[in-house]
Amino acid sequence: HRDPYRWSTEDIHLAAEMAERTWATVENARAQVELREANQRKDEFLAMLAHELRNPLAPISAAAEVMQSNPDPELVQRTSQVIGRQVRHMTGLVDDLLDVSRVTRGLVKLNKRPLEIREIIDHAVEQVRPLLEARGHRLLLEPALQAALVSGDENRLVQVIANLLNNAAKYTPHGGEIRVMTELRDHDVLVSVHDNGIGIPPELQPRVFDLFSQAERTSDRAQGGLGLGLALVRSLAELHGGAVSCYSEGPDKGSRFIVRLPRLVQPAGGPADEQ
């Protein structure tokens, strides 16, 4: 209108209805896009799962044929070792799937008690050390200057740190450097795992802890696996009342993963209190 227009009640209702319908259409379109992306990631994950489960079958089948055709005891022993290794690999894959399923459905019960985070890190390093040594990585540990106490399930917290170390080792080229730092805040204990590896593209960082998103990160598949470790890290950290985050400046610029857990403070002459 050339001149000022006085909106009637009917005009206002019509505009409001139009805005609501438009917003609903936008939200529906956004949900459809997210659903398609989630389905695509799930399809990629299932393809990777099929590949990972199929790989051990070829050596198992070949070993079985050798054992049937050649009864030589020494040869039977070697081939049986091949079968054992491949079966353990497949069992590990299935265990990872079951673990993710239990955690995401809230079926995991935590056995919480006061823990020193340095001991958790030491146990995690012990688990991952063979992979670190095989890839020639240098590991630096920077503990907190004071006791860093948390309330948690020891096995599950070791799993959190071990998964982050395993992730850093896998995605860091041979001879890289991995650093584990512990920081104390008023109410939190922060454990950060730094590496100088392949980094994370900006578009993947918001989804790096989502189930199935690791299928996109195919720059280094030499170690195999289903890439469920980071999804487990987030779920287990949240079960402990904490959180996890990641930072990377981009490809080939390394990554930093930070686990935040509620801190226990030891009062004078009394048990630790959770802040």
PDB file of C-alpha atoms in Angstrom:
ATOM      1  CA  HIS A   1       0.000   0.000   0.000  1.00  0.00           C
ATOM      2  CA  ARG A   2       1.154   3.486  -0.777  1.00  0.00           C
ATOM      3  CA  ASP A   3      -0.427   4.796   2.435  1.00  0.00           C
ATOM      4  CA  PRO A   4      -0.102   3.371   5.974  1.00  0.00           C
ATOM      5  CA  TYR A   5      -2.308   0.327   6.404  1.00  0.00           C
ATOM      6  CA  ARG A   6      -4.151  -0.579   9.567  1.00  0.00           C
ATOM      7  CA  TRP A   7      -4.025  -4.349  10.052  1.00  0.00           C
ATOM      8  CA  SER A   8      -7.291  -5.931  11.062  1.00  0.00           C
ATOM      9  CA  THR A   9      -7.567  -8.833  13.503  1.00  0.00           C
ATOM     10  CA  GLU A  10      -8.307 -11.111  10.550  1.00  0.00           C
ATOM     11  CA  ASP A  11      -5.139  -9.900   8.752  1.00  0.00           C
ATOM     12  CA  ILE A  12      -3.036 -10.660  11.843  1.00  0.00           C
ATOM     13  CA  HIS A  13      -4.505 -14.145  12.248  1.00  0.00           C
ATOM     14  CA  LEU A  14      -3.890 -14.851   8.556  1.00  0.00           C
ATOM     15  CA  ALA A  15      -0.253 -13.703   8.786  1.00  0.00           C
ATOM     16  CA  ALA A  16       0.303 -15.763  11.935  1.00  0.00           C
ATOM     17  CA  GLU A  17      -1.177 -18.853  10.302  1.00  0.00           C
ATOM     18  CA  MET A  18       0.976 -18.321   7.210  1.00  0.00           C
ATOM     19  CA  ALA A  19       4.107 -17.973   9.390  1.00  0.00           C
ATOM     20  CA  GLU A  20       3.274 -21.143  11.342  1.00  0.00           C
ATOM     21  CA  ARG A  21       2.679 -23.145   8.161  1.00  0.00           C
ATOM     22  CA  THR A  22       5.883 -21.833   6.590  1.00  0.00           C
ATOM     23  CA  TRP A  23       7.920 -22.634   9.696  1.00  0.00           C
ATOM     24  CA  ALA A  24       6.396 -26.121   9.889  1.00  0.00           C
ATOM     25  CA  THR A  25       7.351 -26.713   6.248  1.00  0.00           C
ATOM     26  CA  VAL A  26      10.920 -25.537   6.879  1.00  0.00           C
ATOM     27  CA  GLU A  27      11.235 -27.783   9.960  1.00  0.00           C
ATOM     28  CA  ASN A  28       9.820 -30.737   8.041  1.00  0.00           C
ATOM     29  CA  ALA A  29      12.270 -30.187   5.178  1.00  0.00           C
ATOM     30  CA  ARG A  30      15.169 -29.915   7.644  1.00  0.00           C
ATOM     31  CA  ALA A  31      14.083 -33.129   9.385  1.00  0.00           C
ATOM     32  CA  GLN A  32      13.886 -34.922   6.044  1.00  0.00           C
ATOM     33  CA  VAL A  33      17.419 -33.813   5.147  1.00  0.00           C
ATOM     34  CA  GLU A  34      18.771 -34.946   8.540  1.00  0.00           C
ATOM     35  CA  LEU A  35      16.953 -38.271   8.172  1.00  0.00           C
ATOM     36  CA  ARG A  36      18.457 -38.845   4.735  1.00  0.00           C
ATOM     37  CA  GLU A  37      21.929 -38.011   6.047  1.00  0.00           C
ATOM     38  CA  ALA A  38      21.462 -40.346   9.025  1.00  0.00           C
ATOM     39  CA  ASN A  39      20.266 -43.144   6.742  1.00  0.00           C
ATOM     40  CA  GLN A  40      23.255 -42.597   4.463  1.00  0.00           C
ATOM     41  CA  ARG A  41      25.672 -42.807   7.399  1.00  0.00           C
ATOM     42  CA  LYS A  42      23.906 -45.940   8.634  1.00  0.00           C
ATOM     43  CA  ASP A  43      24.146 -47.524   5.183  1.00  0.00           C
ATOM     44  CA  GLU A  44      27.858 -46.683   5.043  1.00  0.00           C
ATOM     45  CA  PHE A  45      28.333 -48.169   8.500  1.00  0.00           C
ATOM     46  CA  LEU A  46      26.498 -51.367   7.565  1.00  0.00           C
ATOM     47  CA  ALA A  47      28.637 -51.697   4.438  1.00  0.00           C
ATOM     48  CA  MET A  48      31.756 -51.247   6.575  1.00  0.00           C
ATOM     49  CA  LEU A  49      30.413 -53.776   9.110  1.00  0.00           C
ATOM     50  CA  ALA A  50      29.824 -56.327   6.354  1.00  0.00           C
ATOM     51  CA  HIS A  51      33.348 -55.714   5.061  1.00  0.00           C
ATOM     52  CA  GLU A  52      34.918 -56.066   8.521  1.00  0.00           C
ATOM     53  CA  LEU A  53      33.010 -59.272   9.284  1.00  0.00           C
ATOM     54  CA  ARG A  54      33.707 -60.769   5.868  1.00  0.00           C
ATOM     55  CA  ASN A  55      37.463 -60.156   5.933  1.00  0.00           C
ATOM     56  CA  PRO A  56      38.280 -62.828   8.547  1.00  0.00           C
ATOM     57  CA  LEU A  57      36.203 -65.466   6.765  1.00  0.00           C
ATOM     58  CA  ALA A  58      38.674 -65.908   3.888  1.00  0.00           C
ATOM     59  CA  PRO A  59      41.683 -66.886   6.071  1.00  0.00           C
ATOM     60  CA  ILE A  60      39.430 -69.036   8.288  1.00  0.00           C
ATOM     61  CA  SER A  61      38.092 -70.884   5.245  1.00  0.00           C
ATOM     62  CA  ALA A  62      41.565 -71.316   3.743  1.00  0.00           C
ATOM     63  CA  ALA A  63      42.973 -72.580   7.034  1.00  0.00           C
ATOM     64  CA  ALA A  64      40.146 -75.079   7.407  1.00  0.00           C
ATOM     65  CA  GLU A  65      40.796 -76.466   3.926  1.00  0.00           C
ATOM     66  CA  VAL A  66      44.521 -76.810   4.662  1.00  0.00           C
ATOM     67  CA  MET A  67      43.795 -78.681   7.886  1.00  0.00           C
ATOM     68  CA  GLN A  68      41.469 -81.067   6.068  1.00  0.00           C
ATOM     69  CA  SER A  69      43.898 -81.798   3.243  1.00  0.00           C
ATOM     70  CA  ASN A  70      47.192 -81.910   5.150  1.00  0.00           C
ATOM     71  CA  PRO A  71      47.335 -83.616   8.569  1.00  0.00           C
ATOM     72  CA  ASP A  72      50.910 -82.478   9.270  1.00  0.00           C
ATOM     73  CA  PRO A  73      50.906 -81.531  12.993  1.00  0.00           C
ATOM     74  CA  GLU A  74      53.103 -78.456  12.563  1.00  0.00           C
ATOM     75  CA  LEU A  75      50.964 -77.140   9.708  1.00  0.00           C
ATOM     76  CA  VAL A  76      47.773 -77.852  11.650  1.00  0.00           C
ATOM     77  CA  GLN A  77      49.145 -75.866  14.591  1.00  0.00           C
ATOM     78  CA  ARG A  78      49.971 -72.838  12.419  1.00  0.00           C
ATOM     79  CA  THR A  79      46.613 -72.858  10.659  1.00  0.00           C
ATOM     80  CA  SER A  80      44.743 -73.278  13.937  1.00  0.00           C
ATOM     81  CA  GLN A  81      46.534 -70.154  15.208  1.00  0.00           C
ATOM     82  CA  VAL A  82      45.307 -68.271  12.133  1.00  0.00           C
ATOM     83  CA  ILE A  83      41.747 -69.377  12.849  1.00  0.00           C
ATOM     84  CA  GLY A  84      42.094 -68.364  16.503  1.00  0.00           C
ATOM     85  CA  ARG A  85      43.323 -64.856  15.638  1.00  0.00           C
ATOM     86  CA  GLN A  86      40.539 -64.259  13.134  1.00  0.00           C
ATOM     87  CA  VAL A  87      37.862 -65.558  15.488  1.00  0.00           C
ATOM     88  CA  ARG A  88      39.132 -63.244  18.231  1.00  0.00           C
ATOM     89  CA  HIS A  89      38.962 -60.357  15.760  1.00  0.00           C
ATOM     90  CA  MET A  90      35.343 -61.155  14.859  1.00  0.00           C
ATOM     91  CA  THR A  91      34.471 -61.607  18.528  1.00  0.00           C
ATOM     92  CA  GLY A  92      35.890 -58.162  19.256  1.00  0.00           C
ATOM     93  CA  LEU A  93      33.727 -56.616  16.539  1.00  0.00           C
ATOM     94  CA  VAL A  94      30.577 -58.244  17.902  1.00  0.00           C
ATOM     95  CA  ASP A  95      31.494 -57.231  21.464  1.00  0.00           C
ATOM     96  CA  ASP A  96      31.847 -53.604  20.330  1.00  0.00           C
ATOM     97  CA  LEU A  97      28.394 -53.713  18.757  1.00  0.00           C
ATOM     98  CA  LEU A  98      26.837 -55.225  21.873  1.00  0.00           C
ATOM     99  CA  ASP A  99      28.609 -52.711  24.112  1.00  0.00           C
ATOM    100  CA  VAL A 100      27.288 -49.761  22.112  1.00  0.00           C
ATOM    101  CA  SER A 101      23.813 -51.257  22.164  1.00  0.00           C
ATOM    102  CA  ARG A 102      23.830 -51.698  25.951  1.00  0.00           C
ATOM    103  CA  VAL A 103      25.207 -48.225  26.638  1.00  0.00           C
ATOM    104  CA  THR A 104      22.896 -46.348  24.248  1.00  0.00           C
ATOM    105  CA  ARG A 105      19.850 -48.177  25.664  1.00  0.00           C
ATOM    106  CA  GLY A 106      20.833 -47.354  29.229  1.00  0.00           C
ATOM    107  CA  LEU A 107      21.421 -50.976  30.234  1.00  0.00           C
ATOM    108  CA  VAL A 108      24.883 -50.376  31.707  1.00  0.00           C
ATOM    109  CA  LYS A 109      25.129 -50.284  35.496  1.00  0.00           C
ATOM    110  CA  LEU A 110      28.038 -48.302  36.895  1.00  0.00           C
ATOM    111  CA  ASN A 111      29.954 -49.468  39.967  1.00  0.00           C
ATOM    112  CA  LYS A 112      30.993 -46.028  41.185  1.00  0.00           C
ATOM    113  CA  ARG A 113      33.654 -45.286  43.777  1.00  0.00           C
ATOM    114  CA  PRO A 114      36.279 -42.558  44.369  1.00  0.00           C
ATOM    115  CA  LEU A 115      39.092 -42.887  41.829  1.00  0.00           C
ATOM    116  CA  GLU A 116      42.358 -41.091  41.128  1.00  0.00           C
ATOM    117  CA  ILE A 117      42.317 -40.157  37.457  1.00  0.00           C
ATOM    118  CA  ARG A 118      46.071 -40.750  37.127  1.00  0.00           C
ATOM    119  CA  GLU A 119      45.555 -44.458  37.857  1.00  0.00           C
ATOM    120  CA  ILE A 120      42.803 -44.579  35.237  1.00  0.00           C
ATOM    121  CA  ILE A 121      45.159 -43.067  32.661  1.00  0.00           C
ATOM    122  CA  ASP A 122      47.952 -45.504  33.591  1.00  0.00           C
ATOM    123  CA  HIS A 123      45.665 -48.504  33.101  1.00  0.00           C
ATOM    124  CA  ALA A 124      44.417 -47.124  29.774  1.00  0.00           C
ATOM    125  CA  VAL A 125      47.981 -46.568  28.559  1.00  0.00           C
ATOM    126  CA  GLU A 126      48.835 -50.137  29.510  1.00  0.00           C
ATOM    127  CA  GLN A 127      46.010 -51.399  27.289  1.00  0.00           C
ATOM    128  CA  VAL A 128      46.933 -49.278  24.276  1.00  0.00           C
ATOM    129  CA  ARG A 129      50.735 -49.487  24.592  1.00  0.00           C
ATOM    130  CA  PRO A 130      51.124 -52.336  22.027  1.00  0.00           C
ATOM    131  CA  LEU A 131      49.438 -50.211  19.353  1.00  0.00           C
ATOM    132  CA  LEU A 132      51.454 -47.111  20.316  1.00  0.00           C
ATOM    133  CA  GLU A 133      54.708 -49.057  20.067  1.00  0.00           C
ATOM    134  CA  ALA A 134      53.719 -50.756  16.810  1.00  0.00           C
ATOM    135  CA  ARG A 135      53.137 -47.357  15.212  1.00  0.00           C
ATOM    136  CA  GLY A 136      56.223 -45.776  16.757  1.00  0.00           C
ATOM    137  CA  HIS A 137      54.346 -43.029  18.602  1.00  0.00           C
ATOM    138  CA  ARG A 138      55.829 -40.930  21.382  1.00  0.00           C
ATOM    139  CA  LEU A 139      53.534 -40.681  24.409  1.00  0.00           C
ATOM    140  CA  LEU A 140      53.770 -37.729  26.824  1.00  0.00           C
ATOM    141  CA  LEU A 141      51.856 -37.720  30.122  1.00  0.00           C
ATOM    142  CA  GLU A 142      51.241 -34.430  31.957  1.00  0.00           C
ATOM    143  CA  PRO A 143      49.392 -35.214  35.214  1.00  0.00           C
ATOM    144  CA  ALA A 144      47.788 -32.652  37.493  1.00  0.00           C
ATOM    145  CA  LEU A 145      49.920 -31.259  40.307  1.00  0.00           C
ATOM    146  CA  GLN A 146      47.290 -32.257  42.895  1.00  0.00           C
ATOM    147  CA  ALA A 147      45.158 -35.334  43.384  1.00  0.00           C
ATOM    148  CA  ALA A 148      42.483 -35.507  40.681  1.00  0.00           C
ATOM    149  CA  LEU A 149      39.630 -37.488  42.221  1.00  0.00           C
ATOM    150  CA  VAL A 150      36.431 -38.467  40.438  1.00  0.00           C
ATOM    151  CA  SER A 151      33.530 -40.761  41.240  1.00  0.00           C
ATOM    152  CA  GLY A 152      33.185 -43.455  38.625  1.00  0.00           C
ATOM    153  CA  ASP A 153      33.282 -46.998  37.399  1.00  0.00           C
ATOM    154  CA  GLU A 154      36.954 -47.904  37.024  1.00  0.00           C
ATOM    155  CA  ASN A 155      36.547 -50.262  34.066  1.00  0.00           C
ATOM    156  CA  ARG A 156      34.341 -47.867  32.154  1.00  0.00           C
ATOM    157  CA  LEU A 157      36.566 -44.836  32.725  1.00  0.00           C
ATOM    158  CA  VAL A 158      39.599 -46.841  31.622  1.00  0.00           C
ATOM    159  CA  GLN A 159      37.582 -47.695  28.507  1.00  0.00           C
ATOM    160  CA  VAL A 160      36.921 -43.990  27.868  1.00  0.00           C
ATOM    161  CA  ILE A 161      40.600 -42.996  28.010  1.00  0.00           C
ATOM    162  CA  ALA A 162      41.758 -46.122  26.172  1.00  0.00           C
ATOM    163  CA  ASN A 163      39.316 -45.458  23.331  1.00  0.00           C
ATOM    164  CA  LEU A 164      40.616 -41.897  22.965  1.00  0.00           C
ATOM    165  CA  LEU A 165      44.222 -43.110  22.962  1.00  0.00           C
ATOM    166  CA  ASN A 166      43.380 -45.840  20.483  1.00  0.00           C
ATOM    167  CA  ASN A 167      41.668 -43.287  18.240  1.00  0.00           C
ATOM    168  CA  ALA A 168      44.674 -40.954  18.416  1.00  0.00           C
ATOM    169  CA  ALA A 169      47.093 -43.794  17.643  1.00  0.00           C
ATOM    170  CA  LYS A 170      45.092 -45.020  14.654  1.00  0.00           C
ATOM    171  CA  TYR A 171      44.701 -41.610  13.047  1.00  0.00           C
ATOM    172  CA  THR A 172      48.254 -40.395  13.649  1.00  0.00           C
ATOM    173  CA  PRO A 173      50.891 -41.378  11.046  1.00  0.00           C
ATOM    174  CA  HIS A 174      53.807 -43.548  12.150  1.00  0.00           C
ATOM    175  CA  GLY A 175      56.179 -41.793  14.530  1.00  0.00           C
ATOM    176  CA  GLY A 176      53.670 -39.239  15.748  1.00  0.00           C
ATOM    177  CA  GLU A 177      53.260 -37.642  19.164  1.00  0.00           C
ATOM    178  CA  ILE A 178      50.346 -38.116  21.567  1.00  0.00           C
ATOM    179  CA  ARG A 179      50.010 -36.051  24.730  1.00  0.00           C
ATOM    180  CA  VAL A 180      47.654 -36.707  27.670  1.00  0.00           C
ATOM    181  CA  MET A 181      47.052 -33.769  30.017  1.00  0.00           C
ATOM    182  CA  THR A 182      45.076 -33.599  33.263  1.00  0.00           C
ATOM    183  CA  GLU A 183      43.748 -30.265  34.513  1.00  0.00           C
ATOM    184  CA  LEU A 184      41.838 -29.399  37.659  1.00  0.00           C
ATOM    185  CA  ARG A 185      39.000 -26.916  37.735  1.00  0.00           C
ATOM    186  CA  ASP A 186      36.845 -25.886  40.684  1.00  0.00           C
ATOM    187  CA  HIS A 187      34.176 -28.462  39.891  1.00  0.00           C
ATOM    188  CA  ASP A 188      35.692 -30.578  37.107  1.00  0.00           C
ATOM    189  CA  VAL A 189      38.604 -32.778  36.147  1.00  0.00           C
ATOM    190  CA  LEU A 190      39.628 -32.384  32.500  1.00  0.00           C
ATOM    191  CA  VAL A 191      41.557 -35.087  30.658  1.00  0.00           C
ATOM    192  CA  SER A 192      42.674 -34.079  27.172  1.00  0.00           C
ATOM    193  CA  VAL A 193      44.273 -36.285  24.520  1.00  0.00           C
ATOM    194  CA  HIS A 194      46.258 -34.350  21.879  1.00  0.00           C
ATOM    195  CA  ASP A 195      47.739 -35.800  18.704  1.00  0.00           C
ATOM    196  CA  ASN A 196      49.504 -34.439  15.625  1.00  0.00           C
ATOM    197  CA  GLY A 197      47.663 -36.770  13.270  1.00  0.00           C
ATOM    198  CA  ILE A 198      45.393 -36.390  10.268  1.00  0.00           C
ATOM    199  CA  GLY A 199      42.966 -34.029  12.013  1.00  0.00           C
ATOM    200  CA  ILE A 200      39.207 -33.764  11.533  1.00  0.00           C
ATOM    201  CA  PRO A 201      37.485 -31.786   8.739  1.00  0.00           C
ATOM    202  CA  PRO A 202      35.296 -28.947  10.069  1.00  0.00           C
ATOM    203  CA  GLU A 203      32.126 -30.453   8.610  1.00  0.00           C
ATOM    204  CA  LEU A 204      32.669 -33.727  10.503  1.00  0.00           C
ATOM    205  CA  GLN A 205      33.534 -32.287  13.920  1.00  0.00           C
ATOM    206  CA  PRO A 206      29.918 -31.675  15.074  1.00  0.00           C
ATOM    207  CA  ARG A 207      29.096 -35.346  14.348  1.00  0.00           C
ATOM    208  CA  VAL A 208      32.322 -37.084  15.343  1.00  0.00           C
ATOM    209  CA  PHE A 209      30.735 -38.655  18.455  1.00  0.00           C
ATOM    210  CA  ASP A 210      27.570 -39.741  16.660  1.00  0.00           C
ATOM    211  CA  LEU A 211      26.991 -43.414  16.012  1.00  0.00           C
ATOM    212  CA  PHE A 212      27.813 -44.326  12.377  1.00  0.00           C
ATOM    213  CA  SER A 213      29.649 -41.041  11.646  1.00  0.00           C
ATOM    214  CA  GLN A 214      33.067 -42.727  11.802  1.00  0.00           C
ATOM    215  CA  ALA A 215      32.294 -44.492   8.520  1.00  0.00           C
ATOM    216  CA  GLU A 216      33.034 -41.165   6.825  1.00  0.00           C
ATOM    217  CA  ARG A 217      36.544 -41.020   8.277  1.00  0.00           C
ATOM    218  CA  THR A 218      38.238 -43.389   5.848  1.00  0.00           C
ATOM    219  CA  SER A 219      41.671 -41.798   5.540  1.00  0.00           C
ATOM    220  CA  ASP A 220      43.251 -44.616   7.545  1.00  0.00           C
ATOM    221  CA  ARG A 221      41.544 -47.990   7.607  1.00  0.00           C
ATOM    222  CA  ALA A 222      44.728 -49.985   8.110  1.00  0.00           C
ATOM    223  CA  GLN A 223      43.796 -50.922  11.670  1.00  0.00           C
ATOM    224  CA  GLY A 224      40.242 -51.950  10.758  1.00  0.00           C
ATOM    225  CA  GLY A 225      37.475 -51.817  13.329  1.00  0.00           C
ATOM    226  CA  LEU A 226      34.020 -50.281  13.279  1.00  0.00           C
ATOM    227  CA  GLY A 227      34.842 -46.834  14.650  1.00  0.00           C
ATOM    228  CA  LEU A 228      32.434 -47.146  17.590  1.00  0.00           C
ATOM    229  CA  GLY A 229      34.958 -45.946  20.161  1.00  0.00           C
ATOM    230  CA  LEU A 230      34.038 -42.267  20.161  1.00  0.00           C
ATOM    231  CA  ALA A 231      30.310 -42.979  20.397  1.00  0.00           C
ATOM    232  CA  LEU A 232      31.043 -45.086  23.478  1.00  0.00           C
ATOM    233  CA  VAL A 233      33.263 -42.348  24.926  1.00  0.00           C
ATOM    234  CA  ARG A 234      30.450 -39.793  24.794  1.00  0.00           C
ATOM    235  CA  SER A 235      27.826 -42.161  26.214  1.00  0.00           C
ATOM    236  CA  LEU A 236      30.037 -43.308  29.086  1.00  0.00           C
ATOM    237  CA  ALA A 237      31.168 -39.760  29.915  1.00  0.00           C
ATOM    238  CA  GLU A 238      27.537 -38.639  30.086  1.00  0.00           C
ATOM    239  CA  LEU A 239      26.637 -41.607  32.301  1.00  0.00           C
ATOM    240  CA  HIS A 240      29.273 -40.270  34.734  1.00  0.00           C
ATOM    241  CA  GLY A 241      27.714 -36.793  34.683  1.00  0.00           C
ATOM    242  CA  GLY A 242      30.422 -35.463  32.373  1.00  0.00           C
ATOM    243  CA  ALA A 243      30.885 -34.626  28.720  1.00  0.00           C
ATOM    244  CA  VAL A 244      33.380 -34.905  25.890  1.00  0.00           C
ATOM    245  CA  SER A 245      34.349 -32.479  23.141  1.00  0.00           C
ATOM    246  CA  CYS A 246      36.788 -32.359  20.238  1.00  0.00           C
ATOM    247  CA  TYR A 247      38.785 -29.656  18.488  1.00  0.00           C
ATOM    248  CA  SER A 248      40.797 -29.691  15.281  1.00  0.00           C
ATOM    249  CA  GLU A 249      42.041 -26.940  13.015  1.00  0.00           C
ATOM    250  CA  GLY A 250      41.421 -29.199  10.027  1.00  0.00           C
ATOM    251  CA  PRO A 251      43.056 -31.939   7.962  1.00  0.00           C
ATOM    252  CA  ASP A 252      46.663 -32.776   8.876  1.00  0.00           C
ATOM    253  CA  LYS A 253      46.572 -30.406  11.870  1.00  0.00           C
ATOM    254  CA  GLY A 254      45.982 -32.903  14.641  1.00  0.00           C
ATOM    255  CA  SER A 255      43.100 -33.302  17.068  1.00  0.00           C
ATOM    256  CA  ARG A 256      42.339 -32.670  20.711  1.00  0.00           C
ATOM    257  CA  PHE A 257      39.689 -34.578  22.656  1.00  0.00           C
ATOM    258  CA  ILE A 258      38.685 -33.388  26.131  1.00  0.00           C
ATOM    259  CA  VAL A 259      36.792 -35.437  28.714  1.00  0.00           C
ATOM    260  CA  ARG A 260      35.181 -33.461  31.531  1.00  0.00           C
ATOM    261  CA  LEU A 261      34.205 -35.324  34.719  1.00  0.00           C
ATOM    262  CA  PRO A 262      32.757 -33.996  37.991  1.00  0.00           C
ATOM    263  CA  ARG A 263      35.530 -33.514  40.525  1.00  0.00           C
ATOM    264  CA  LEU A 264      35.586 -35.037  43.997  1.00  0.00           C
ATOM    265  CA  VAL A 265      37.119 -32.815  46.655  1.00  0.00           C
ATOM    266  CA  GLN A 266      38.520 -34.407  49.784  1.00  0.00           C
ATOM    267  CA  PRO A 267      37.337 -32.435  52.839  1.00  0.00           C
ATOM    268  CA  ALA A 268      39.616 -32.249  55.827  1.00  0.00           C
ATOM    269  CA  GLY A 269      39.087 -35.347  57.937  1.00  0.00           C
ATOM    270  CA  GLY A 270      36.193 -36.704  55.841  1.00  0.00           C
ATOM    271  CA  PRO A 271      35.324 -38.634  52.692  1.00  0.00           C
ATOM    272  CA  ALA A 272      35.424 -37.053  49.263  1.00  0.00           C
ATOM    273  CA  ASP A 273      32.435 -34.958  48.245  1.00  0.00           C
ATOM    274  CA  GLU A 274      31.281 -34.587  44.656  1.00  0.00           C
ATOM    275  CA  GLN A 275      30.995 -31.020  43.466  1.00  0.00           C
TER     276      GLN A 275
END
